[in-house]
Coordinates of C-alpha atoms in Angstrom, one line a residue:
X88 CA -6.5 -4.3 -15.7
X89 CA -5.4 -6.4 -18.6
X90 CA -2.7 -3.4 -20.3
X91 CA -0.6 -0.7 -17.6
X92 CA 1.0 2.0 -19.1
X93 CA 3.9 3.3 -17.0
X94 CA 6.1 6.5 -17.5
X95 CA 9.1 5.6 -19.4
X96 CA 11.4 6.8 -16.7
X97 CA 9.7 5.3 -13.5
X98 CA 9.5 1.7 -14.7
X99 CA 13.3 0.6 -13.7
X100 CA 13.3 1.1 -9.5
X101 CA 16.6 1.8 -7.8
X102 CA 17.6 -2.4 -7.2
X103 CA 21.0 -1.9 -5.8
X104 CA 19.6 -2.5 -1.9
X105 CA 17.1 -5.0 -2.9
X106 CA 14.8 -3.4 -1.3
X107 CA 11.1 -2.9 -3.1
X108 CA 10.7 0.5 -4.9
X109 CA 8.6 2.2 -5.2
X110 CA 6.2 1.6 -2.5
X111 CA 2.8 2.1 -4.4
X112 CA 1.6 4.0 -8.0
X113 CA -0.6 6.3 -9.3
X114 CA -2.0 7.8 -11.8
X115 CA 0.4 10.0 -13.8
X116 CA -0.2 9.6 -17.4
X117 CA -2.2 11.4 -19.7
X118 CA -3.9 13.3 -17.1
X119 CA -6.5 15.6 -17.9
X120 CA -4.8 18.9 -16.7
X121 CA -5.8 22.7 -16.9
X122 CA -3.9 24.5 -19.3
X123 CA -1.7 27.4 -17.5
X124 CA -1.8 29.7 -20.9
X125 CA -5.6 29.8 -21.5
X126 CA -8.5 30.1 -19.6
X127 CA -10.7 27.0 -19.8
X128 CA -8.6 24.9 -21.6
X129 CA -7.2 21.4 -21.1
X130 CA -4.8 19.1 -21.8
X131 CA -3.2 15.9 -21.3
X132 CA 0.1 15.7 -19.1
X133 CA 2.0 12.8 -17.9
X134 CA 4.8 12.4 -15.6
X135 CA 5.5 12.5 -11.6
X136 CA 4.6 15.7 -11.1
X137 CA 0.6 14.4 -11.3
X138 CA 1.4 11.4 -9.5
X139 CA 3.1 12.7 -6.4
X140 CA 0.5 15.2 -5.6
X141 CA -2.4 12.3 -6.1
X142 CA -0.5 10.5 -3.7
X143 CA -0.2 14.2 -1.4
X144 CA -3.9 14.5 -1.1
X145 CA -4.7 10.8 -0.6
X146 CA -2.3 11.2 2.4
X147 CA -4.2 14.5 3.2
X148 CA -7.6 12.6 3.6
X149 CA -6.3 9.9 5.4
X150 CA -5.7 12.1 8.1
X151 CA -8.5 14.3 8.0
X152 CA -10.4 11.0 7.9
X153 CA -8.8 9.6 11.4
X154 CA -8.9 13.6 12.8
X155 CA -12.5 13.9 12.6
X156 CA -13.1 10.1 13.5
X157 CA -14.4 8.8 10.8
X158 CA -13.1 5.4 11.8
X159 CA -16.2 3.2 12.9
X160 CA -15.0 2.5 16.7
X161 CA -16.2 1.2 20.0
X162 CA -13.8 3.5 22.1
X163 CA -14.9 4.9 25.5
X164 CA -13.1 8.2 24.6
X165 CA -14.2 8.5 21.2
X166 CA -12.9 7.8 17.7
X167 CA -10.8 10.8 16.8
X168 CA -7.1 10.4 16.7
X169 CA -4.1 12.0 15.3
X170 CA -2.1 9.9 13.2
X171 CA 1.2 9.4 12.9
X172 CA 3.1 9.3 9.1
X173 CA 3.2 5.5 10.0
X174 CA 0.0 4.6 10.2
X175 CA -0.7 7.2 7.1
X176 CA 1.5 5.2 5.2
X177 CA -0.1 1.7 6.3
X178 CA -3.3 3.1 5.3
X179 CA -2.3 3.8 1.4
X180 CA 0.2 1.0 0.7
X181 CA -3.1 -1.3 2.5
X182 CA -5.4 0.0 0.0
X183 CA -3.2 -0.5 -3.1
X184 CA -4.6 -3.1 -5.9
X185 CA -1.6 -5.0 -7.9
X186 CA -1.8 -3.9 -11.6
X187 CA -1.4 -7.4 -13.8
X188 CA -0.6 -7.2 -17.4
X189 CA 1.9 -5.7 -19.7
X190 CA 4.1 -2.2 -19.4
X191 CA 3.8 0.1 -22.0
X192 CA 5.3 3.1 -22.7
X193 CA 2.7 6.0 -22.3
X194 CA 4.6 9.4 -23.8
X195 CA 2.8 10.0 -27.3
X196 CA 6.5 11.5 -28.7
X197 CA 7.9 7.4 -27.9
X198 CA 7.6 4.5 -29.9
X199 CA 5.2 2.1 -28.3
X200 CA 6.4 -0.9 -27.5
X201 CA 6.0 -3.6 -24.9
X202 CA 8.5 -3.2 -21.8
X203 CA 7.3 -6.4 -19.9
X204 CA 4.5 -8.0 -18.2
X205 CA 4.2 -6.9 -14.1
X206 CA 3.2 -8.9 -11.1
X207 CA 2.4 -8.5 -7.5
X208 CA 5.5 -6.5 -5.9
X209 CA 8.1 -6.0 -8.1
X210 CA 10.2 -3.1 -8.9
X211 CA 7.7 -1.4 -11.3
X212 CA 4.9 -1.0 -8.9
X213 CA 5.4 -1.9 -5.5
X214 CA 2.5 -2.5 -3.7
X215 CA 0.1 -1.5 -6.3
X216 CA -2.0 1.4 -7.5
X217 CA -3.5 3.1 -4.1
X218 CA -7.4 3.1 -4.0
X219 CA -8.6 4.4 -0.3
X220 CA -12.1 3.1 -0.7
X221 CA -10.6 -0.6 -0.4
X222 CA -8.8 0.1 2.9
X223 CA -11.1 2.5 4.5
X224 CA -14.3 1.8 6.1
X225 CA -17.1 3.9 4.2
X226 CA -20.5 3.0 5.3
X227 CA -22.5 2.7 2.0
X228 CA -19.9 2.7 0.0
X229 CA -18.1 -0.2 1.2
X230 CA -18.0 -3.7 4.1
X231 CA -14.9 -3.1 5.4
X232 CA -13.6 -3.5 9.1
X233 CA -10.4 -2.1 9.6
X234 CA -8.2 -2.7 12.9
X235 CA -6.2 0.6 13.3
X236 CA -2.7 0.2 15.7
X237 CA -1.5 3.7 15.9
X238 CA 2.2 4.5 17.6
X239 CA 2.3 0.8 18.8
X240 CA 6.0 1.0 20.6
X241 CA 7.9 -2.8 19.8
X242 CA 10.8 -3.6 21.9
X243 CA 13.6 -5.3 20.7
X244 CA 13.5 -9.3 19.7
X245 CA 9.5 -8.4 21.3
X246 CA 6.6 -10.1 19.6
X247 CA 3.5 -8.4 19.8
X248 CA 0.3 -11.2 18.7
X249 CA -2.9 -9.6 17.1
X250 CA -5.8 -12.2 17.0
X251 CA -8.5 -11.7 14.2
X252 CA -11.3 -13.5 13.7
X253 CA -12.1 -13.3 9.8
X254 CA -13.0 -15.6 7.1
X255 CA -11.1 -15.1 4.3
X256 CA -12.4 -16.9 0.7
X257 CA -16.3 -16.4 -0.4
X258 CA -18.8 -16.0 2.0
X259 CA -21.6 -18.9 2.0
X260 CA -24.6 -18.0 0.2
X261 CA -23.5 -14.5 -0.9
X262 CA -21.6 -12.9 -3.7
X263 CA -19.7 -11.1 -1.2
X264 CA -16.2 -12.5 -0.8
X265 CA -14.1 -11.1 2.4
X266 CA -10.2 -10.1 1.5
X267 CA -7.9 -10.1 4.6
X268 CA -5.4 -7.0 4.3
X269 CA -2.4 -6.7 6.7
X270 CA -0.2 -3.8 6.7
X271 CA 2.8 -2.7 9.1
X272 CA 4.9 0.4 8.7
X273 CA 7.5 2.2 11.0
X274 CA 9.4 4.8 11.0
X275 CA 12.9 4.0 10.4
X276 CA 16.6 5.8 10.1
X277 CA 18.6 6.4 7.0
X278 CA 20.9 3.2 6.3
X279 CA 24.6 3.5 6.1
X280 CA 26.6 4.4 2.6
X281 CA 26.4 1.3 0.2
X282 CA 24.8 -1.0 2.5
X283 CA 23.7 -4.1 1.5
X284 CA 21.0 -4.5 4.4
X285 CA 19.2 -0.9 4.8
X286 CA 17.5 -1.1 7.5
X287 CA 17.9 -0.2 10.9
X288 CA 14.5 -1.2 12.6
X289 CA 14.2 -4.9 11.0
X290 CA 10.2 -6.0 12.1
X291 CA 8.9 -8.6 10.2
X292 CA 4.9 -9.1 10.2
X293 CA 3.7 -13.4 9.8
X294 CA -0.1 -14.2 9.5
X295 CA -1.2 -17.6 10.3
X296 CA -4.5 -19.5 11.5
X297 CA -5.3 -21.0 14.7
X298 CA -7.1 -23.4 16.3
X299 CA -9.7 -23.1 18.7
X300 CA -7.1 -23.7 21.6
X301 CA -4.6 -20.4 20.5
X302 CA -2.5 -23.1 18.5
X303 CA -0.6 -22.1 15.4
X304 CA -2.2 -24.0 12.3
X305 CA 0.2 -26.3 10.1
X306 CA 1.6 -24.7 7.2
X307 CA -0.8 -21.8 7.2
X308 CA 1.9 -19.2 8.0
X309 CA 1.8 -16.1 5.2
X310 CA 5.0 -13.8 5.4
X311 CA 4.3 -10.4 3.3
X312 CA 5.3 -8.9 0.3
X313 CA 4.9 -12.7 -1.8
X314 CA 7.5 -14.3 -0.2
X315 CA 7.6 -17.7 1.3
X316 CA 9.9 -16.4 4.2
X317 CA 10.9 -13.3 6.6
X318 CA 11.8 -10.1 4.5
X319 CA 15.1 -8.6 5.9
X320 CA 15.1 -5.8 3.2
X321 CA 11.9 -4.1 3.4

């Protein structure tokens, strides 16, 4: 995507906690909408009012996906499972693709004018615009493999290790290149009144190689969210 266009009043997040906002984006301008005073009729809408229910019903088939165990699983009891908000949440902000380019105003009735350029996790986008085919296995309509931990219970100062054997970068001999996606979200309680530090349930998620023997690989430790340490805020 080389030119974004966000709505005018969504492209400055809340910044007071540091914390990232919003999680994720989707499409919510210039929408193709029914018209409510004529049958058959369309016409272009923008705003958060298309975007939140996108969002909704991606949530909706998430779980409808996990209910009816879609999930390609070797259980002994089967691949159905209920999930929790959580793991619903995972799944979306997993799938979301960073939008790269410049911001725009999208309302026809504004001037149009360049806002900014946006990168990978900042406060106008978050994770990125959500897109369930690239976080969901779909046999023949996607090669993905997807690890599911669903109401995994983390004691505190625990650490809980997940091994994965994956090759990230472009396959030998193939035009098919493998993308690792890690994703952990919790349910946590409402911070205190003007906190500076929000959260209540601080888990922090590190990915690093190994070698052969279970050792942790020299300076190959990734911490989430582009940072080049632990984040405390999200």
């Amino acid at each position: 995507v080389n030119a974004i266009a966000l709505i005018y009043f969504d492209f400055l997040s809340y910044k007071i906690t540091g914390r990232m906002k919003p999680d994720l984006v989707a499409p919510g301008a210039s929408v193709l909408v029914p018209y409510a005073h004529e049958y058959g009729k369309t016409v272009q809408e923008s705003g958060t009012s298309f975007s939140t229910p996108t969002v909704a019903g991606l949530g909706a088939l998430v779980r409808q996906y996990f209910e009816e165990g879609k999930l390609p699983c070797n259980w002994s009891n089967g691949c159905k499972l209920d999930p929790s908000g959580s793991l619903v949440k995972a799944v979306l902000m997993n799938s979301a693709t960073s939008l790269k380019g410049e911001v725009q105003v999208s309302e026809a009735y504004l001037e149009k004018k360049l806002l900014g350029k946006v990168s990978e996790y900042d406060s106008n986008q978050g994770m990125g615009l959500v897109q369930l085919d690239s976080s969901l296995p779909l046999p023949g309509k996607n090669r993905i493999k997807a690890i599911v931990k669903n109401n995994k219970q983390i004691k505190d100062q625990e650490i809980q290790d997940i091994y994965i054997r994956a090759t990230p970068g472009k396959c030998a001999n193939t035009s098919y290149k493998h993308e690792l996606r890690v994703t952990l979200a919790w349910y946590d309680l409402p911070g205190a009144n003007s906190c500076a530090k929000c959260l209540v349930n601080d888990l922090d998620l590190v990915i690093h190689s190994v070698t052969a023997n279970g050792g942790v690989k020299p300076n190959s430790k990734q911490y989430p969210n582009g940072l080049n340490t632990k984040d405390n805020r999200n």
